Tab-separated table of C-alpha atoms in Angstrom:
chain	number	residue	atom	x	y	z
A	1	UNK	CA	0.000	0.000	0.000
A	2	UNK	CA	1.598	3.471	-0.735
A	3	UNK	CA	2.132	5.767	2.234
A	4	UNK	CA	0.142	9.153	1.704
A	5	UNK	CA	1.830	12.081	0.215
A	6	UNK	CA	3.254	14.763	2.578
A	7	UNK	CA	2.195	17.947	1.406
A	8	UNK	CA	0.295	20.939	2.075
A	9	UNK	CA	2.554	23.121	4.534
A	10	UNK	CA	5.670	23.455	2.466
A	11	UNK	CA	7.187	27.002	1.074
A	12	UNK	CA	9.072	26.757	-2.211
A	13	UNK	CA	12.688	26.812	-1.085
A	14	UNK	CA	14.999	24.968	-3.308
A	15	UNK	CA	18.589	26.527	-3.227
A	16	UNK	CA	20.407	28.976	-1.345
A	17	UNK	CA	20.521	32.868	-1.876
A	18	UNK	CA	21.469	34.022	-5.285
A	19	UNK	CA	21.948	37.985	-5.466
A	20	UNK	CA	20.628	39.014	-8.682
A	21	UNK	CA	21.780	43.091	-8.008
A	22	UNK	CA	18.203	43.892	-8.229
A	23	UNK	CA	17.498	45.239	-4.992
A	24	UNK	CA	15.218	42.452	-3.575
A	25	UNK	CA	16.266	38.607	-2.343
A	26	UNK	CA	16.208	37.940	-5.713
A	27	UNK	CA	17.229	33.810	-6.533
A	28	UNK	CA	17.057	32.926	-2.770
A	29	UNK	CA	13.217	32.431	-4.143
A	30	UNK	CA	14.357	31.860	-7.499
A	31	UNK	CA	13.420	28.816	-8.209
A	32	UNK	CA	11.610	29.401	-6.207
A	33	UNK	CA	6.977	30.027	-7.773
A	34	UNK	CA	3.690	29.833	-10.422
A	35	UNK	CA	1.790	32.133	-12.289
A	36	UNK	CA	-0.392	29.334	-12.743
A	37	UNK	CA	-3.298	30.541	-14.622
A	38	UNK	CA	-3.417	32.626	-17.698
A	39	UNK	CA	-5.216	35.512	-16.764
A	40	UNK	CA	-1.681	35.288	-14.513
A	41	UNK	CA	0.249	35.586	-17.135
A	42	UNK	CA	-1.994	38.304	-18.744
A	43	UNK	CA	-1.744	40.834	-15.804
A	44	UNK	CA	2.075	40.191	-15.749
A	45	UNK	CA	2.669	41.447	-19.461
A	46	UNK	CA	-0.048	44.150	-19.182
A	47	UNK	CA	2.451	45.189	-16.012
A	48	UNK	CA	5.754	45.199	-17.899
A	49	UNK	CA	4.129	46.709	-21.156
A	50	UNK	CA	2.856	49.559	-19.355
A	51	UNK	CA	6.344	49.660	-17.585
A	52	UNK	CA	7.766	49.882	-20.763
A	53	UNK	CA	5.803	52.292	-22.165
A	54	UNK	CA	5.975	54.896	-19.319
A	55	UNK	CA	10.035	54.651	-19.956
A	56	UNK	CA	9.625	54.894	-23.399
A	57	UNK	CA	11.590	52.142	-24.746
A	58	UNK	CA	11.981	49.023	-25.449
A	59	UNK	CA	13.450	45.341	-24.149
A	60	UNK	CA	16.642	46.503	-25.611
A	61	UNK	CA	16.587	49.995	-24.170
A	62	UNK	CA	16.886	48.723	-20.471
A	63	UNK	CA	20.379	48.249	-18.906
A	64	UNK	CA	21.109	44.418	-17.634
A	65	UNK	CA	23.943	45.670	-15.591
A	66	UNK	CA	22.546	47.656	-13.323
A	67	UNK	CA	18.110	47.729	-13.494
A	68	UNK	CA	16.870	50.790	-13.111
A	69	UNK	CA	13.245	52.291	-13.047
A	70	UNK	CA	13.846	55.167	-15.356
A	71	UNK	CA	13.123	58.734	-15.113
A	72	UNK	CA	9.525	58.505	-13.120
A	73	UNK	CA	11.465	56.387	-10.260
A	74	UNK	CA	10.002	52.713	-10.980
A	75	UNK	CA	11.347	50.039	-8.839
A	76	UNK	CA	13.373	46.710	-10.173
A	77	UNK	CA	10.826	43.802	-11.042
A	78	UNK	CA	12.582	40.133	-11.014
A	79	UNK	CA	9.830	37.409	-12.621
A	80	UNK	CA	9.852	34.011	-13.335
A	81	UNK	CA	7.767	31.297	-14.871
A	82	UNK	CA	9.351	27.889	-14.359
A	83	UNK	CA	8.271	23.860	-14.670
A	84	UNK	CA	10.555	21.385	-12.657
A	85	UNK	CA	10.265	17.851	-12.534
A	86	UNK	CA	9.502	17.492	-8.706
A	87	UNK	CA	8.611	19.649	-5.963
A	88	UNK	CA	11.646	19.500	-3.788
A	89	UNK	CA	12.225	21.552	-0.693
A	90	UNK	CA	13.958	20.474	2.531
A	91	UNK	CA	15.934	17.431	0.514
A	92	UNK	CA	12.010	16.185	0.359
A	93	UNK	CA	10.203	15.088	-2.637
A	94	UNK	CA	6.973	16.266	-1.444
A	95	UNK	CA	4.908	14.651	-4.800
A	96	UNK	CA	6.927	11.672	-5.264
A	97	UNK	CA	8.087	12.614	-8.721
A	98	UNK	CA	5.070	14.833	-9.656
A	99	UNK	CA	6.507	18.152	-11.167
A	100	UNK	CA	5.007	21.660	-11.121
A	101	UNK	CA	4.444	24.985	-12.373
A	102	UNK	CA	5.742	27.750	-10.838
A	103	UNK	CA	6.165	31.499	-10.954
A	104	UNK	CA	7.592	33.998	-9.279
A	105	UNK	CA	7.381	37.823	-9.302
A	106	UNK	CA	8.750	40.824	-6.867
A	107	UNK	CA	8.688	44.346	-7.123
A	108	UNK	CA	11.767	45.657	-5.240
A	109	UNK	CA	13.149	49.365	-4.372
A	110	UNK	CA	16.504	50.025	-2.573
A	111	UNK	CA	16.436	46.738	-0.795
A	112	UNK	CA	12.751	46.112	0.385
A	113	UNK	CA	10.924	43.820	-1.954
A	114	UNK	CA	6.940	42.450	-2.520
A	115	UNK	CA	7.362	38.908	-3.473
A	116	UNK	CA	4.663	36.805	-4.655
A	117	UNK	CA	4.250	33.423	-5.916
A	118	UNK	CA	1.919	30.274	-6.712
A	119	UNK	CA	2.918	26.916	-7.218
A	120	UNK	CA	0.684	24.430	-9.329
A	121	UNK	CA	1.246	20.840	-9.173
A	122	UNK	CA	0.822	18.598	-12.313
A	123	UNK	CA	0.193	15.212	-10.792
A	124	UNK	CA	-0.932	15.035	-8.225
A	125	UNK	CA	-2.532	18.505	-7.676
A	126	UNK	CA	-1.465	21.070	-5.447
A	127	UNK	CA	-2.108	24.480	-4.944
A	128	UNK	CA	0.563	27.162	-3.283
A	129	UNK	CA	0.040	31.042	-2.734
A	130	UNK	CA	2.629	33.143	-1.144
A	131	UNK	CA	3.151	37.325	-0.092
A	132	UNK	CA	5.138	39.270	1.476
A	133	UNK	CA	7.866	41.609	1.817
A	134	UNK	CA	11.706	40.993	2.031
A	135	UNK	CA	14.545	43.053	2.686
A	136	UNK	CA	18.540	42.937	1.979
A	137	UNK	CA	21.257	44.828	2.992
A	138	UNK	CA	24.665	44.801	1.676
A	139	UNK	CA	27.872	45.290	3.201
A	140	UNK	CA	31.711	45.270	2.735
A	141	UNK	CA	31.428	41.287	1.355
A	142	UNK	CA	28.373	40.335	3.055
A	143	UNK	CA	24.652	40.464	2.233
A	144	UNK	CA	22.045	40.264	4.829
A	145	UNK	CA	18.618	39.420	3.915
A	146	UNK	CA	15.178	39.040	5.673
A	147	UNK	CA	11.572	37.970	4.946
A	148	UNK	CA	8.138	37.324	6.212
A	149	UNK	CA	5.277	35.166	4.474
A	150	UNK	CA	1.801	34.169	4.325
A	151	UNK	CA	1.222	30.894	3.000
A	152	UNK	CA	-2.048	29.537	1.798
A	153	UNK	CA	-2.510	26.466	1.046
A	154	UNK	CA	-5.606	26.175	-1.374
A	155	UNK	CA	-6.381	22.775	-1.861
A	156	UNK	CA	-5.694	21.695	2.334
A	157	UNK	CA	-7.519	24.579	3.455
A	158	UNK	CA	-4.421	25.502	5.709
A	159	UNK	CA	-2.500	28.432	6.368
A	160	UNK	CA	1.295	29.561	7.849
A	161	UNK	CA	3.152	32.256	8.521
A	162	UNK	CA	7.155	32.262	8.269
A	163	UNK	CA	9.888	34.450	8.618
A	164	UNK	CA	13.710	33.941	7.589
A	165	UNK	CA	16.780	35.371	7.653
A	166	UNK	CA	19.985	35.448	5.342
A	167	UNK	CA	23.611	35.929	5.642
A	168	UNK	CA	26.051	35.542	2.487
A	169	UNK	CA	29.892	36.072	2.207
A	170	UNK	CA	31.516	36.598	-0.531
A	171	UNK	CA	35.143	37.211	0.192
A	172	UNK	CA	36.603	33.687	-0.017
A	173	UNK	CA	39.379	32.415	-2.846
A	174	UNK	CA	38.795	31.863	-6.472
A	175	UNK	CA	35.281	34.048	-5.939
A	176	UNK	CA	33.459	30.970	-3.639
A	177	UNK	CA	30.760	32.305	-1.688
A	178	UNK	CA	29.410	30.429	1.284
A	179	UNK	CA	25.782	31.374	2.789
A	180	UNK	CA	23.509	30.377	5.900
A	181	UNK	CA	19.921	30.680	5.703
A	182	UNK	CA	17.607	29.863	8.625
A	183	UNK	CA	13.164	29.940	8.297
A	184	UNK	CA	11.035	29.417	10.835
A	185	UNK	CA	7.640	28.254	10.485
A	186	UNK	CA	4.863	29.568	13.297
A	187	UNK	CA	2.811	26.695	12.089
A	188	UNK	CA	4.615	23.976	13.112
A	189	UNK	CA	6.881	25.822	15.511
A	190	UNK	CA	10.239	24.776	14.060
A	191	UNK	CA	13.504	26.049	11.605
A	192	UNK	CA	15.311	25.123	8.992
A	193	UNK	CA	18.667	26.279	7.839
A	194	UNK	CA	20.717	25.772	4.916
A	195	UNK	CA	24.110	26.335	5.022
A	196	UNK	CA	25.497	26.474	1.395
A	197	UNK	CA	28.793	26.980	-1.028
A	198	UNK	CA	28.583	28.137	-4.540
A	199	UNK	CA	30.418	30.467	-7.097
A	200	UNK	CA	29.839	31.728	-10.455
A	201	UNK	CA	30.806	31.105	-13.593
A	202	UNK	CA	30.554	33.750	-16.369
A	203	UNK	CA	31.465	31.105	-19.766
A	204	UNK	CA	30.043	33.769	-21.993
A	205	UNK	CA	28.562	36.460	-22.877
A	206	UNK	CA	25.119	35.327	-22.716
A	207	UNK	CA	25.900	32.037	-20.652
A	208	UNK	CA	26.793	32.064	-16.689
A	209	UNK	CA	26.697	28.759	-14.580
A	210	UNK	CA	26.414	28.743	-10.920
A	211	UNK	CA	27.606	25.130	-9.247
A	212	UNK	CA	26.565	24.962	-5.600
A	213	UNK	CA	26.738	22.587	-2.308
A	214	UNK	CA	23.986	22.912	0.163
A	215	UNK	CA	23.643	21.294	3.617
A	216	UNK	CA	19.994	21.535	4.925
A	217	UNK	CA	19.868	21.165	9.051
A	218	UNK	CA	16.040	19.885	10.174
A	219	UNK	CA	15.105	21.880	13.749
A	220	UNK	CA	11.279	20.889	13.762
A	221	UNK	CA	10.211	22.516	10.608
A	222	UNK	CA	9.222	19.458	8.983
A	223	UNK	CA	7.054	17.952	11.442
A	224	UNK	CA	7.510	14.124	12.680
A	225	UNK	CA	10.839	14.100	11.306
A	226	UNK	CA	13.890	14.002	12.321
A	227	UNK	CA	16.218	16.488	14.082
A	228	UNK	CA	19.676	17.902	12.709
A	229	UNK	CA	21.580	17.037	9.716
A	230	UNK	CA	18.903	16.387	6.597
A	231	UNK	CA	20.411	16.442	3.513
A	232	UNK	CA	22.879	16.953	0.999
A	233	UNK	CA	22.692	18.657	-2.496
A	234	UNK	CA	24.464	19.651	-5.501
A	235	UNK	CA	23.076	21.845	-7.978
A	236	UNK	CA	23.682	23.465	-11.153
A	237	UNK	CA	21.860	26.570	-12.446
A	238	UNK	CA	22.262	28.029	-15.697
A	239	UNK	CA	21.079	31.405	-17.270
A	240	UNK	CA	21.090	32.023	-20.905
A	241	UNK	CA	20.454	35.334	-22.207
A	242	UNK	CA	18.019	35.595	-25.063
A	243	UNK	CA	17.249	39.163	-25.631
A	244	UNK	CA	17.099	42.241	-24.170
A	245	UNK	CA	15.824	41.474	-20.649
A	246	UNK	CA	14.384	38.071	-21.420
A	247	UNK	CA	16.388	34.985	-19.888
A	248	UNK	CA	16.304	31.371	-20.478
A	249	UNK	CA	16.696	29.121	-16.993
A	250	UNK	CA	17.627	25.905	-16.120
A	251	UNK	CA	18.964	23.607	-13.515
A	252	UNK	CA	20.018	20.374	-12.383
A	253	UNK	CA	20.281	18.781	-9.265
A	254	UNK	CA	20.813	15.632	-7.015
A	255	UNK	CA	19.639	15.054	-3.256
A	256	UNK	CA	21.204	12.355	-1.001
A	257	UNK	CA	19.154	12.113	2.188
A	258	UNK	CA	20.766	12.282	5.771
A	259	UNK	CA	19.222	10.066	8.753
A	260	UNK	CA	16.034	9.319	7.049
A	261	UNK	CA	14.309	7.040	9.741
A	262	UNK	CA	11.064	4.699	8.888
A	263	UNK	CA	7.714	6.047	8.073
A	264	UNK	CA	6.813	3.595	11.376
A	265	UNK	CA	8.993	6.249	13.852
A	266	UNK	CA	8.986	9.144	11.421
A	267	UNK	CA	6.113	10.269	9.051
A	268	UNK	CA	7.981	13.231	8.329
A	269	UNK	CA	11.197	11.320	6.588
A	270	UNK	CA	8.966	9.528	4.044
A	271	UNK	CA	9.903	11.461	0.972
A	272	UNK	CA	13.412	12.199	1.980
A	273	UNK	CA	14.855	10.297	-0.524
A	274	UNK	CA	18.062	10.495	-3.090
A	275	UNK	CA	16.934	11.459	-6.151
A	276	UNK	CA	17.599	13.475	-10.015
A	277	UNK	CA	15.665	16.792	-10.603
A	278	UNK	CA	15.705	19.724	-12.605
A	279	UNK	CA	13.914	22.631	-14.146
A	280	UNK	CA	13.621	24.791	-17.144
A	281	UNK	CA	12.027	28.595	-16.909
A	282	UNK	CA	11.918	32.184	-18.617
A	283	UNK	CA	12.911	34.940	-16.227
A	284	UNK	CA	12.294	38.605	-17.062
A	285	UNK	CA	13.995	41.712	-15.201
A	286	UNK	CA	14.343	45.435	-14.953
């Protein structure tokens, strides 16, 4: 008989913090979230069109260096529509091998963000809102970040509220950067941290690859399951620039559980697992 599926009170959190310069805690969510609908989709052109016009250029007109609003003061905007293969956060396979639909958007000004997303599951079906601000701060070779969410979780009829916090450093050899990131749920009353190392790789001028390492530490945010080390991860991302601000995503990644303990004892450590996953998305900034 097959054990039931352990979702419903799960934020999208797939990877460690990726600055993307664009004022917000840009790729920490990356990955990270779902238009889902078209009508979505709709109301997130109609946004960037009318962006677009009010600058009075085009795609090509906007500077991918350094995104700024234009003359009338508009803030950065980071989105992303992505499908990935399975629904993975804490090292957990949450719809044993199910992928999704995801999409992100946030609407950032010197540091403090909106972030939204919703999360569709293909098979079986899931539904995942989430809002709320974040904040970063940069320093010497540090970045701090900081968020708070509301989750709603359509389909279970069940709601959370979680708050994180971010540290990366940047000043390590050959350009490594090593980050800690901690969320606590008030839900279920528990954290969980990821302590990762990455870098970045610029192979072209429309190609960069980022190869990263992440530890994920278990401290009662996944309920009925184990406590400390979780899992282990390696991950490649990979961003290929179409045109003007347009971007073509993709990653791959493999999970190697930590502890996992029987469903019998722990309920929780079901779909930790070892497994291959990956993703493919269009990003859009300013």
């Amino acid at each position: 008989m097959k054990e039931p599926v352990l979702v419903g009170y799960r934020l999208l959190r797939t990877s460690a913090p990726k600055t993307w310069n664009l004022g917000f805690v840009g790729a920490w969510q990356k990955m990270k979230m779902s238009l889902g609908t078209l009508y979505g989709a709709r109301w997130l052109m109609t946004l960037l069109l009318i962006r677009l016009s009010l600058q009075g250029g085009g795609l090509d007109d906007v500077s991918l260096d350094e995104p700024e609003g234009g003359g009338l003061g508009f803030p950065s905007i980071y989105s992303e529509v992505i499908w990935e293969s399975r629904y993975v956060s804490e090292g957990r396979d949450y719809l044993e091998g199910g992928g999704s639909i995801t999409g992100f958007m946030s609407i950032g000004y010197d540091g403090a963000a909106l972030d939204t997303s919703f999360r569709e599951g293909i098979d079986p079906k899931y539904s995942e809102l989430n809002i709320g601000p974040s904040y970063e701060y940069a320093f010497e070779d540090f970045v701090a970040s900081a968020y708070y969410y509301h989750l709603r979780f359509l389909r279970e009829d069940l709601n959370d509220h979680e708050v994180g916090v971010g540290l990366v450093y940047s000043g390590l050899p050959w350009d490594l950067k090593i980050s800690l990131d901690s969320y606590y749920s008030f839900l279920w009353e528990g954290t969980f941290s990821l302590l990762a190392l990455s870098t970045d790789w610029q192979i072209s001028e429309r190609l960069s690859l980022q190869p990263r390492a992440i530890f994920g530490i278990n401290s009662g945010y996944v309920p009925d399951a184990h406590e400390g080390p979780n899992h282990l991860a390696l991950r490649l991302d990979a961003d290929y620039h179409l045109f003007g601000n347009i971007f073509f995503t993709g990653y791959l990644a493999q999970n190697w559980e930590i502890g996992r303990e029987p469903y019998e004892r722990r309920p929780g450590d079901y779909p930790l697992t070892d497994f291959l996953w990956g993703g493919l998305g269009v990003m859009v900034t300013f």
